XYZ file of C-alpha atoms in Angstrom:
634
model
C -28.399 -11.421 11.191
C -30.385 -9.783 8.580
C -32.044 -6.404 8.005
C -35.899 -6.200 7.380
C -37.381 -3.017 6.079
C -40.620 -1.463 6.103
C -42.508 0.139 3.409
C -46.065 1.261 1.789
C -48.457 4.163 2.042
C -49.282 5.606 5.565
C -51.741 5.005 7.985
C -51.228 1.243 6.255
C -49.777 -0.211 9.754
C -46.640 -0.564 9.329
C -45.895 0.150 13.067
C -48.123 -1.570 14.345
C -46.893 -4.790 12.367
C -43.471 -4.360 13.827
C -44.793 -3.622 17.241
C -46.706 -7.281 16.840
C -43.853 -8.945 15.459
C -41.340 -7.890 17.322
C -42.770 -5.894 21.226
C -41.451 -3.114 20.267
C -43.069 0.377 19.547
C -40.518 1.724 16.869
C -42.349 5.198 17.232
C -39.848 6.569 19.796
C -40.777 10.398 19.481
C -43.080 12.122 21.429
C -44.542 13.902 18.193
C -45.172 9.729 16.406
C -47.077 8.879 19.387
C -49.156 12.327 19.601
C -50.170 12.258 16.205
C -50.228 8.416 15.317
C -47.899 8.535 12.727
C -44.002 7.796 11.902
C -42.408 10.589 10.874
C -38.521 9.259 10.911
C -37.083 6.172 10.983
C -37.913 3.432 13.799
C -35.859 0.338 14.968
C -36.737 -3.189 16.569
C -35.900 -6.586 16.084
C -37.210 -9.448 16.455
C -36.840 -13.279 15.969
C -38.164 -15.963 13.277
C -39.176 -19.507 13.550
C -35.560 -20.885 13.724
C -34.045 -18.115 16.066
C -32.120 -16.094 14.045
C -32.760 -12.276 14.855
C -33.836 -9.630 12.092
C -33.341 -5.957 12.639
C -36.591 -4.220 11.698
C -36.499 -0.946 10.172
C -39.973 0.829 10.273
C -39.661 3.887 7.750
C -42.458 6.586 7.316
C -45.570 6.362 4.844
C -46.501 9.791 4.364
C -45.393 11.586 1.085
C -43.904 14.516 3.287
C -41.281 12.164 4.904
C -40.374 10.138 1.991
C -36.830 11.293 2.361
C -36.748 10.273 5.818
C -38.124 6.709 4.442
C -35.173 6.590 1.546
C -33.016 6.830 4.466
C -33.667 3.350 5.726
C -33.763 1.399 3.218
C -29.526 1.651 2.301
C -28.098 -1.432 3.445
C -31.215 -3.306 4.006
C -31.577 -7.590 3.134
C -35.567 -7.725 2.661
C -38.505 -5.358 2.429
C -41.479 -5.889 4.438
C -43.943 -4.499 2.275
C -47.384 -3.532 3.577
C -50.563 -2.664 1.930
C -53.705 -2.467 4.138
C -56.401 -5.017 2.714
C -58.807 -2.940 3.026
C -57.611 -0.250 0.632
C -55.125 -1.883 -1.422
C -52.270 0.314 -3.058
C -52.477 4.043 -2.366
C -50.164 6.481 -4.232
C -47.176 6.498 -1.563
C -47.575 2.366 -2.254
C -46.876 3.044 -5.432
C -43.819 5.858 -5.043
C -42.802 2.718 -2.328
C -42.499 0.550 -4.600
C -40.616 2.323 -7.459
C -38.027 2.853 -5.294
C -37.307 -0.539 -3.830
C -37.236 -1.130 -7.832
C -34.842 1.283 -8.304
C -32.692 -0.223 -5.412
C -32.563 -3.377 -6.981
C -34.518 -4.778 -3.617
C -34.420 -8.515 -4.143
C -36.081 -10.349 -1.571
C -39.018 -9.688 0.288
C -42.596 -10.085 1.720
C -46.086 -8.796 1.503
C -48.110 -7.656 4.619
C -51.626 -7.066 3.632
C -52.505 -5.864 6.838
C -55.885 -5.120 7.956
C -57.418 -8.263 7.067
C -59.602 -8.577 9.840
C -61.702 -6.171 8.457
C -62.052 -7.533 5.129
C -65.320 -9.243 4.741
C -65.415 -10.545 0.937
C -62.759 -12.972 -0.176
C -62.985 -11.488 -3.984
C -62.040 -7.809 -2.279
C -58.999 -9.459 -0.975
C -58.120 -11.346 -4.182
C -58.633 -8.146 -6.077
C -56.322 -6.836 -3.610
C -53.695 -9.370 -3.991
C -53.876 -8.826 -8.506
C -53.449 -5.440 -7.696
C -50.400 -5.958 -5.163
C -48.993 -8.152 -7.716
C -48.933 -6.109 -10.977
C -47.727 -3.603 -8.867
C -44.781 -5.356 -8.285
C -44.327 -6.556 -11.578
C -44.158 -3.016 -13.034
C -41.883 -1.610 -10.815
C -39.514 -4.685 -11.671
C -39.478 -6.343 -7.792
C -39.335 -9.669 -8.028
C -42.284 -12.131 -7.092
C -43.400 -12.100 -3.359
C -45.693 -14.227 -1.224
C -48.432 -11.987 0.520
C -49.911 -12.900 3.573
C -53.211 -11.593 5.174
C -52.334 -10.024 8.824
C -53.970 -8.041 11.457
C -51.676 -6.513 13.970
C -55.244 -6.442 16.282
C -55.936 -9.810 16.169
C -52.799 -11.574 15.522
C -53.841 -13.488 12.229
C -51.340 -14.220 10.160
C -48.025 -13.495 12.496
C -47.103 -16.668 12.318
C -47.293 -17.515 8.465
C -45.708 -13.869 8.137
C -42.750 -15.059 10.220
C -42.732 -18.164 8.074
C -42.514 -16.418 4.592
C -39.925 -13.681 5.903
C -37.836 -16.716 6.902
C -37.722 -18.395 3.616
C -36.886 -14.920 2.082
C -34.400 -14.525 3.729
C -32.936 -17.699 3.059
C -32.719 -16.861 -0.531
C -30.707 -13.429 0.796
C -27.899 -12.606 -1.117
C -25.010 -13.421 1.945
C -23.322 -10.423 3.609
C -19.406 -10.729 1.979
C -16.156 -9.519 4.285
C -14.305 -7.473 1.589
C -11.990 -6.480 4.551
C -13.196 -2.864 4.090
C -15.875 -2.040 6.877
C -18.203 0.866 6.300
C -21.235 1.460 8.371
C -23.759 4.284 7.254
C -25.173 6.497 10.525
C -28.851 6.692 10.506
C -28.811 7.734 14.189
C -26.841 9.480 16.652
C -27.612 9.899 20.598
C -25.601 10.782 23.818
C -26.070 8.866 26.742
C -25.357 9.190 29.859
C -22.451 7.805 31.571
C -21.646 6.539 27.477
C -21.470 8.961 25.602
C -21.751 9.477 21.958
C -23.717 6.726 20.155
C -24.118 6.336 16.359
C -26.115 3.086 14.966
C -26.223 1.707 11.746
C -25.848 -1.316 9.284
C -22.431 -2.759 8.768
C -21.134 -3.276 5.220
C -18.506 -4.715 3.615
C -16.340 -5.578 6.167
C -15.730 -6.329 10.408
C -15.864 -3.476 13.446
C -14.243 -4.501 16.819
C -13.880 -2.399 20.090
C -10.402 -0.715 20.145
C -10.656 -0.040 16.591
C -9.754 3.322 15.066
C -12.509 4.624 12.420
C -12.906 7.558 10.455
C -16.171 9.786 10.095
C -16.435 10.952 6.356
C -16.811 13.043 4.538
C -15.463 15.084 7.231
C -12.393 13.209 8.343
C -12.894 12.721 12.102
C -10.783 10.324 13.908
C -12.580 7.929 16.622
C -11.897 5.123 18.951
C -14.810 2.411 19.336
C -15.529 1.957 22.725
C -17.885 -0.793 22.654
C -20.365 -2.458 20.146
C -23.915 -3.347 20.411
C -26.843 -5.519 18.692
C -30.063 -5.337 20.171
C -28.437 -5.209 23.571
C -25.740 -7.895 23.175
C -22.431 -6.847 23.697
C -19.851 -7.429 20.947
C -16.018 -8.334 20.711
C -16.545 -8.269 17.162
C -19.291 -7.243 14.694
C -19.429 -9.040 11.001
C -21.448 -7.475 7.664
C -24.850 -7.283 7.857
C -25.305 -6.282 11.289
C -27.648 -3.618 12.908
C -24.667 -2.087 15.580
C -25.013 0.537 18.067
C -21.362 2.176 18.157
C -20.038 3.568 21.281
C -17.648 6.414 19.951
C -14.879 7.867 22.153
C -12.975 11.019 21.319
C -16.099 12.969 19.314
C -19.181 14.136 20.500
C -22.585 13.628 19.357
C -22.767 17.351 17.258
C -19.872 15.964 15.681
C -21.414 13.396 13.842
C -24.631 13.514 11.731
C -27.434 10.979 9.915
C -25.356 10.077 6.084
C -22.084 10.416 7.475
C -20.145 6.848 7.213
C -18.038 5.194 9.794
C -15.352 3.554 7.981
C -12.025 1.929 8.220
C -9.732 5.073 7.663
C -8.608 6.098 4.538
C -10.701 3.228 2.640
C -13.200 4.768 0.677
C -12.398 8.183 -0.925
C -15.442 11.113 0.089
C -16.227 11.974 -4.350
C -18.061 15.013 -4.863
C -18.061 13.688 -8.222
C -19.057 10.797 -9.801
C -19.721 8.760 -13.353
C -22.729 6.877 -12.681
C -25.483 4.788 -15.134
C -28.923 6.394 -14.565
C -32.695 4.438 -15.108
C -35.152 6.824 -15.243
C -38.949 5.538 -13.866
C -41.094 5.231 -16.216
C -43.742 7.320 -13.901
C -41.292 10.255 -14.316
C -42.750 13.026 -15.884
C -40.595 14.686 -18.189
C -37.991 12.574 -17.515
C -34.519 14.191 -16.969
C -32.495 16.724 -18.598
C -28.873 17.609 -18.679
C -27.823 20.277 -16.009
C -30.822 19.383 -14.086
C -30.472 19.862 -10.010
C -31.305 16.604 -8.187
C -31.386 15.021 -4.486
C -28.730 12.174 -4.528
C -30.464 9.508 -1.419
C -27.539 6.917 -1.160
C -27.569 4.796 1.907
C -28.643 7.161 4.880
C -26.583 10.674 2.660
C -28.514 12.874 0.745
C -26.735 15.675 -1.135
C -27.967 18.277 -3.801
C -25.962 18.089 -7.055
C -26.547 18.350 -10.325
C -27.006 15.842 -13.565
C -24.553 16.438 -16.472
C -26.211 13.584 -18.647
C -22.894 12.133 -20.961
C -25.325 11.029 -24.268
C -27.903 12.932 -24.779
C -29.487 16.246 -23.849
C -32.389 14.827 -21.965
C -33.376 11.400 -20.711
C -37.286 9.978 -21.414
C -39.569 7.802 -18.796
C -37.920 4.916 -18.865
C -34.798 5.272 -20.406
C -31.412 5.097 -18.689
C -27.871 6.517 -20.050
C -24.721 7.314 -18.372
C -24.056 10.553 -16.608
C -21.730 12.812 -14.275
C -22.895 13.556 -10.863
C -21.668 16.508 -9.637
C -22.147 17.159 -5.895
C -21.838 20.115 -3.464
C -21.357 17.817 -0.351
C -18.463 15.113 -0.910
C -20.354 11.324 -0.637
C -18.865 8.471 0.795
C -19.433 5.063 -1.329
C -17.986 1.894 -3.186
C -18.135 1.211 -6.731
C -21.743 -0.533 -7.641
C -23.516 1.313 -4.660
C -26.790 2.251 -5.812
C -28.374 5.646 -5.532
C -32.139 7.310 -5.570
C -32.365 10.591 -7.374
C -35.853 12.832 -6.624
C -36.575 16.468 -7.839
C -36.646 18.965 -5.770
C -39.292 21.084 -6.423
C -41.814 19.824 -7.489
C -40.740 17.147 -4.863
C -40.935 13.720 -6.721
C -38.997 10.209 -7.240
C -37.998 10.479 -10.795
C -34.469 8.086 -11.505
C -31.984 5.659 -9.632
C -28.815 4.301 -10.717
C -25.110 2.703 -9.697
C -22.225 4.181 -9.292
C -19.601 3.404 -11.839
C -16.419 5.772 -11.279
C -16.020 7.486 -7.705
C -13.180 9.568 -9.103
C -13.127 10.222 -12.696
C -10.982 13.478 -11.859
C -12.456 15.361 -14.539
C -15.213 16.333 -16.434
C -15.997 14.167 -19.294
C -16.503 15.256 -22.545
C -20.234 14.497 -23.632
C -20.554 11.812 -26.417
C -17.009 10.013 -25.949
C -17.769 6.893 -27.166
C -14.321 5.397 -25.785
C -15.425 6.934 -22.559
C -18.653 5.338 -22.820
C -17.601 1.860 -23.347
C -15.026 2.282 -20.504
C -18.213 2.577 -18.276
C -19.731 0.044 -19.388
C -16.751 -2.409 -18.627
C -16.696 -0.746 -14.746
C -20.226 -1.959 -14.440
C -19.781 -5.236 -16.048
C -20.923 -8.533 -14.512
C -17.754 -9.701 -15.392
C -14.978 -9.567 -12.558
C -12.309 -9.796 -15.115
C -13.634 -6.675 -17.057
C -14.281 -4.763 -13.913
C -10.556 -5.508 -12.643
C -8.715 -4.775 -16.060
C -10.718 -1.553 -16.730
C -9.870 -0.331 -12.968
C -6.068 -1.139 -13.648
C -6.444 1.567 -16.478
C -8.116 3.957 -15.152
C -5.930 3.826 -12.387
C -2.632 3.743 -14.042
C 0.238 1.305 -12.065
C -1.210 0.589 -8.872
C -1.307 -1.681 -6.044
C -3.600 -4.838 -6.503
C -5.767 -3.482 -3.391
C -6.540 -0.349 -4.579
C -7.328 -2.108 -8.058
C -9.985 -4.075 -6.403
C -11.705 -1.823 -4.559
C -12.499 0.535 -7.465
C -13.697 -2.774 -9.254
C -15.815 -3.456 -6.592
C -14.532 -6.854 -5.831
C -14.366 -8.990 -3.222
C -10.461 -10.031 -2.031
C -11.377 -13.850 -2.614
C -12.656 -13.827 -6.457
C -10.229 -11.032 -7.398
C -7.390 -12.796 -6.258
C -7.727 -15.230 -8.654
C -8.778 -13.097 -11.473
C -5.517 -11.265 -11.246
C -3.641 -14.035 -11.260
C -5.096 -15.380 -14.459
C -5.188 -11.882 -15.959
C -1.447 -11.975 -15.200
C -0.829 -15.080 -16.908
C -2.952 -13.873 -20.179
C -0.412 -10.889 -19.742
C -3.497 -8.889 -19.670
C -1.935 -7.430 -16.752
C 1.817 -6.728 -15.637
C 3.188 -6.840 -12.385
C 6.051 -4.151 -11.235
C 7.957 -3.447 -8.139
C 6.321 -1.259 -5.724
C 7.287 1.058 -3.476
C 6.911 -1.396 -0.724
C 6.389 -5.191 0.428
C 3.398 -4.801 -2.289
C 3.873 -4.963 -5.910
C 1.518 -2.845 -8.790
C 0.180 -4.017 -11.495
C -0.276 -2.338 -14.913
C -2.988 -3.287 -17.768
C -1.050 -4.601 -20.463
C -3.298 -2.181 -22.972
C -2.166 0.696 -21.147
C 1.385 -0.450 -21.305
C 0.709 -0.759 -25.513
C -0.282 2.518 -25.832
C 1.682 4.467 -23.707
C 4.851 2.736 -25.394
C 3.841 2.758 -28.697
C 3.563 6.836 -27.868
C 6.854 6.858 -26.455
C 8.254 4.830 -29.687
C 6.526 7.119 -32.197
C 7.531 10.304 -30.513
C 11.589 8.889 -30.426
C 11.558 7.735 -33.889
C 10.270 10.971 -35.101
C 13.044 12.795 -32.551
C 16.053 10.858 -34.169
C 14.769 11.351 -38.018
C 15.290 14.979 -36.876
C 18.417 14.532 -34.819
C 19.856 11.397 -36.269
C 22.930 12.309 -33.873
C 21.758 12.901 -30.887
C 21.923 9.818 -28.320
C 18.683 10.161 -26.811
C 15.616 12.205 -25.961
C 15.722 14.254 -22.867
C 12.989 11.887 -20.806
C 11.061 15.024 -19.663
C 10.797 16.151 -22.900
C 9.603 12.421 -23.944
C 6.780 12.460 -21.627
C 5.246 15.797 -22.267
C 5.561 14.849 -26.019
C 4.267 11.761 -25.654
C 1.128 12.940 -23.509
C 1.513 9.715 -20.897
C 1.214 10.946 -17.219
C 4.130 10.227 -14.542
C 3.370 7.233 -13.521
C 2.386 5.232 -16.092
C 5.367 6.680 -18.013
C 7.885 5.339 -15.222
C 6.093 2.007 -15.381
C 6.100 2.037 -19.233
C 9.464 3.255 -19.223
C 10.877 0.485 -17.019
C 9.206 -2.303 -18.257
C 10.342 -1.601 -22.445
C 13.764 -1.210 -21.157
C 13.644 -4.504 -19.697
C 12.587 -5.889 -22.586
C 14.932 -4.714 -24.558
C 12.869 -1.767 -26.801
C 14.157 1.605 -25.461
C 17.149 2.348 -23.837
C 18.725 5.055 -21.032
C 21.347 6.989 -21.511
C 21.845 8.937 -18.167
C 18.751 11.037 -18.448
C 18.194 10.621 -22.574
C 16.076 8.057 -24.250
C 16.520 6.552 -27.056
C 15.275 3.532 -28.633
C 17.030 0.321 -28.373
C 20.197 0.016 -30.466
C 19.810 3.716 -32.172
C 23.635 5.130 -31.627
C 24.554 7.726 -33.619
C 27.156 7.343 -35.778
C 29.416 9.620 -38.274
C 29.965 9.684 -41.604
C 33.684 9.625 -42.795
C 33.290 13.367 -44.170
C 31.786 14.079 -40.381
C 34.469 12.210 -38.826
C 37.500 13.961 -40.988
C 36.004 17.625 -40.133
C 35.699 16.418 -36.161
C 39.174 15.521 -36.109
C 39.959 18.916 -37.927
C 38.396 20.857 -35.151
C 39.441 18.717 -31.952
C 43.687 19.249 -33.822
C 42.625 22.899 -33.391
C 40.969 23.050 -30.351
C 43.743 20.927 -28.384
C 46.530 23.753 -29.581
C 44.508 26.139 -27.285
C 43.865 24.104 -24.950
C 42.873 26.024 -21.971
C 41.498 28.993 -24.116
C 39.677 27.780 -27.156
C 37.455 29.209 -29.294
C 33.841 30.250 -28.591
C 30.821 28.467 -28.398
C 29.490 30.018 -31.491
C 32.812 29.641 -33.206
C 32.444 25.854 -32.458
C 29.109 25.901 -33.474
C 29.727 28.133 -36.710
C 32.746 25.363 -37.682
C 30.957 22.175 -36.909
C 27.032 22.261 -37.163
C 24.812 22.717 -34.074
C 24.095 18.802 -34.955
C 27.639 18.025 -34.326
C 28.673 20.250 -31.889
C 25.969 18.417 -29.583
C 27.159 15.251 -30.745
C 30.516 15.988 -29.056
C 28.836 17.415 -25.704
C 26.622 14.378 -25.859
C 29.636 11.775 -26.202
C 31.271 14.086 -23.450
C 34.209 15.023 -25.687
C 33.783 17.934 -25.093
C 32.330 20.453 -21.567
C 30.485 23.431 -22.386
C 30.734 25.346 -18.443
C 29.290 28.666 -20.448
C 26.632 30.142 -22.578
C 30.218 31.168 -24.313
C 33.247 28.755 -23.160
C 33.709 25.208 -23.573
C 37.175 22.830 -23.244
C 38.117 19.508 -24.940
C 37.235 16.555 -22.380
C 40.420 15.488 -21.539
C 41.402 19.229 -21.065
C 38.441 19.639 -18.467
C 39.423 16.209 -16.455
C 42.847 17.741 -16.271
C 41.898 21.112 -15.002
C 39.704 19.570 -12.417
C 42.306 17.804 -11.288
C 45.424 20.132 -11.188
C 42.577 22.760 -9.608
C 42.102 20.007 -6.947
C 46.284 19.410 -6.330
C 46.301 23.635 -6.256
C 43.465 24.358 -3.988
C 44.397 24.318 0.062
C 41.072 23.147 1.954
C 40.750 25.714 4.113
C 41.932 28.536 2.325
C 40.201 28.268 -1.166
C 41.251 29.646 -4.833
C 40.517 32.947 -6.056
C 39.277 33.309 -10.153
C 42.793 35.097 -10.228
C 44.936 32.283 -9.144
C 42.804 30.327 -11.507
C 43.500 32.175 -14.028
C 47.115 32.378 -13.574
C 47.515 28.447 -12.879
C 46.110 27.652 -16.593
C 47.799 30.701 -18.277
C 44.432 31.485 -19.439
C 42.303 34.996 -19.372
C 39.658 35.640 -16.991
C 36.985 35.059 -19.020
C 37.579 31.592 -18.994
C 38.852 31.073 -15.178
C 35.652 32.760 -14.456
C 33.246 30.256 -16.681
C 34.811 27.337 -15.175
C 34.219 28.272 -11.598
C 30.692 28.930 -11.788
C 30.421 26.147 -13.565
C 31.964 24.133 -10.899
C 30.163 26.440 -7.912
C 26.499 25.349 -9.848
C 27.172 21.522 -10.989
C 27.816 21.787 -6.319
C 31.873 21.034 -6.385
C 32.987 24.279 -5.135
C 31.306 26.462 -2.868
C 32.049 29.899 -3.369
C 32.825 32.103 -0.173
C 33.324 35.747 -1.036
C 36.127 36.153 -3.600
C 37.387 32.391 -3.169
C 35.961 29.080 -3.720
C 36.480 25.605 -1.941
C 36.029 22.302 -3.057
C 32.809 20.812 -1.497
C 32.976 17.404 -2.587
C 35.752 15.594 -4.127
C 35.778 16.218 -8.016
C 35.900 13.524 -9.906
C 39.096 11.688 -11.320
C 40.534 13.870 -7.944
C 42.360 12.233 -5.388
C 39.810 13.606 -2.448
């Protein structure tokens, strides 16, 4: 099935075409009938030469509805675009038309309705130039145009013809797995319920099936599925659907919100997008300008932060930020309408790039810049690589769907990308694996390489880089660090030790006059063995360089800001405390003190030292062993 729009200048006859072509008035309020006019959308379908249906979308003419009219043509396949013969084009034909351009409409038809009461054939050739440079200068593509008159029926049948072979050239709806299905209308009926309808994008809707309503989150069960009165066990892309909804009412939902597999498509309230502004735009735009965003059947207020320049001409385009007060619902490429609000006027359009770009940008970036330009590539490979680093290590879904591409080319891609080593597979947290751009890979490790090289020219014996301290120093966010992190390690280039790293291979080692005053110090510290000097003394004697050397190669335990023991002293005091201590009774600081011959000051350091590394728990004035120390028997 595909979806046929109307469009062009009011009073032109566009209902009444659809009401000839397909039986059905799509003027359904009471106000439309009373004053001869659409004011909001209208629906019918009907069926060309070879049987296949078309959902007909009849949208309003008049300049005071033209929002109502942007509504309807979202997720539309062809435009049925109608000038009466007898006037030509008339300024909403012309607003008509700029839009379509600025939705990229590719297909369609012209209705030059009316025709029966054209008398001179040069009046309708005029007509027909007219139509024609029209179309041409609002960058729509070529279209046949066929004289009609809804009174007499002349033409219906050639008009049925040409919309046929349009639509044959229709770009074909593609299953990317991820349904999403804008609301342009929502009804109660009785005995039903709530009723939403739509066109279905991107991706299948069954009965049974769990959706979400965004941007507000709403859960929902589809009761049953419609087309044109057909019941449905399951509805593909492109589809006009009437959805039965159970477990929300009718308040509950509204025209732009988006019924959508849940959790699929993130609600952005903002967005890096590439703007075109109409040459017919007055003024053009300016940064910090308010604007009406009209994408699919949403339209929010937000306002333009322009990323290039300070104001935008007729007719020239540049990339911008979007920021929104209402969150919007959409999928990378999407393309959008933007109109002033007062005075009320069409004046850009553009695609969406970046749905969350997390932050504002900083104007004139040109890395930034040429990152957008890769999102909106027409290359899939680009697309897919530049996703991978804005996203840092992520699954190869969630890669795809902020490239915009379809499961069947991307799988491929990847693959190829992988072998290039453009990207990097890792483990993931489940069944799926992530992928990492090899470029982000580079630079984080190069980062992490710089920032370690510079660390051990100024600690030359230290064994490794607290990895907190790496990161922040480094600037690489969590998860690309982990990735990074694991991945240089397995190939050799850095190296853990516990929770240091270091780069591969750089062990610190003494000099012989280091060495000879070590040995000095651990003669004098073993002849005290369970009270030896201070911290500072330690420090004062050896060097804060070596003194850390020795807590690093764990030859020595510093429990205190004050107190530290020889390593082999430590393991034996853990162990003779372990032999000493009765389960259920404990050990006071006292009995500690007395079972080393020590002072307090030091049977005191080592038990709070033991109460926070969690091997004693301390219970008044005595402490228990809460896990079995290690080297212990327990």
């Amino acid at each position: 099935m595909h979806v046929v729009a109307t469009a062009g200048h009011v009073d032109h006859g566009k209902s009444a075409l659809v009401k000839a072509l397909s039986g059905i008035d799509p003027d359904r309020l009471k106000e439309e009938q009373a004053r001869q006019m659409t004011i909001d959308l209208g629906f019918a379908w009907a069926r060309l030469p070879d049987g296949d249906p078309i959902g007909i979308i009849d949208v309003p003419g008049h300049e005071d509805f033209i929002e109502n009219m942007l509504a309807g043509l979202g997720s539309i396949d062809a435009v049925l675009f109608v000038v009466a013969a007898d006037e030509g084009p008339r300024p909403q034909t012309v607003e008509h038309a700029e839009i379509l351009g600025l939705l990229h409409v590719a297909c369609g038809v012209v209705a030059l309705t009316k025709a029966d009461l054209v008398r001179e054939p040069e009046w309708l050739q005029l007509v027909q130039q007219d139509v024609a440079a029209l179309l041409r200068s609002a960058g729509l593509p070529a279209m046949a145009q066929v004289p009609v008159s809804s009174a007499t029926g002349e033409g219906l049948t050639s008009l049925r013809a040409e919309l046929s072979g349009a639509l044959a050239g229709a770009v074909p709806r593609v299953d990317l797995g991820r349904p999403r299905l804008s609301v342009d209308r929502v009804f109660s009926m009785e005995g039903f319920g709530t009723v939403v309808t739509g066109t279905l994008t991107d991706g299948r809707l069954s009965p049974g099936q769990e959706i979400e309503i965004a941007p507000g989150g709403q859960r929902a069960r589809i009761r049953g599925l419609q087309t044109h009165g057909e019941r449905l066990t399951v509805a593909d892309p492109g589809r006009r659907l009437a959805v039965n909804l159970a477990g929300v009412q009718a308040s509950d939902v509204q025209r732009g919100d988006v019924l959508m597999a849940p959790g699929v498509y993130p609600a952005s309230s903002r967005i890096d997008v590439r703007v075109e502004v109409l040459p017919s735009a007055q003024g053009g735009l300016k940064h910090g300008e308010a604007v009406k965003v009209f994408h699919g059947t949403a339209r929010r207020m937000g306002r333009l932060r322009l990323l290039e320049a300070d104001r935008l001409g007729p007719g020239e385009g540049g990339w911008a930020q979007l920021e929104l007060e209402v969150p919007l619902v959409a999928s990378p490429r999407d393309r959008f309408v933007l109109r002033r609000p007062s005075p009320s006027c069409t004046v850009a359009g553009g695609r969406i790039a970046d749905l969350q770009p997390g932050r504002r940008h900083r104007r004139g970036d040109a890395g930034l810049l040429a990152s957008l330009d890769r999102l909106l590539s027409s290359e899939a490979a680009d697309r897919l690589l530049e996703s991978a680093v804005r996203l840092g290590p992520a699954p190869p879904q969630e890669i795809r769907r902020v490239a915009g591409v379809s499961d069947e080319i991307a799988s491929g891609t990847i693959a190829g990308l992988e072998r290039d080593g453009q990207l990097i597979q890792l483990p993931g947290p489940g069944s799926e694996p992530m992928l990492m751009a090899e470029s982000s890979y580079l630079r984080a490790r190069q980062a992490m390489q710089d920032v370690l090289a510079d660390y051990r020219r100024n600690y030359p014996l230290r064994f490794g880089m607290p990895k907190e301290e790496l990161r922040s120093k480094a600037g690489v966010e969590a998860k690309l660090f982990a990735a990074t992190l694991d991945v240089a390690e397995r190939q050799g280039i850095l190296e853990r030790d516990g929770v240091r790293i270091r780069l591969a291979g750089a062990i610190p080692t003494l000099t012989s006059s280091q060495r000879d005053l070590l040995d000095r110090f651990l003669r004098e510290v073993a002849t005290y063995r369970f009270s030896p000097m201070s911290v500072k003394d330690a420090r004062a004697m050896l060097g804060d360089d070596l003194f850390q050397f020795e807590l690093e190669s764990r030859n020595l335990v510093q429990v205190s800001a004050e107190v530290f023991f020889d390593g082999n002293t430590y393991a034996e005091m853990l162990d003779r405390l372990v032999q000493a201590t009765q389960p259920e009774a404990g050990i006071t600081v006292a009995e500690v003190r007395d079972l080393f011959g020590t002072t307090r000051k030091y049977a005191l350091a080592l038990m709070e030292h033991l109460d926070a590394t969690g091997l004693t728990v301390r219970e008044g004035d005595r402490r228990r062993f809460k896990i079995p120390a290690p080297g212990s028997a327990l």
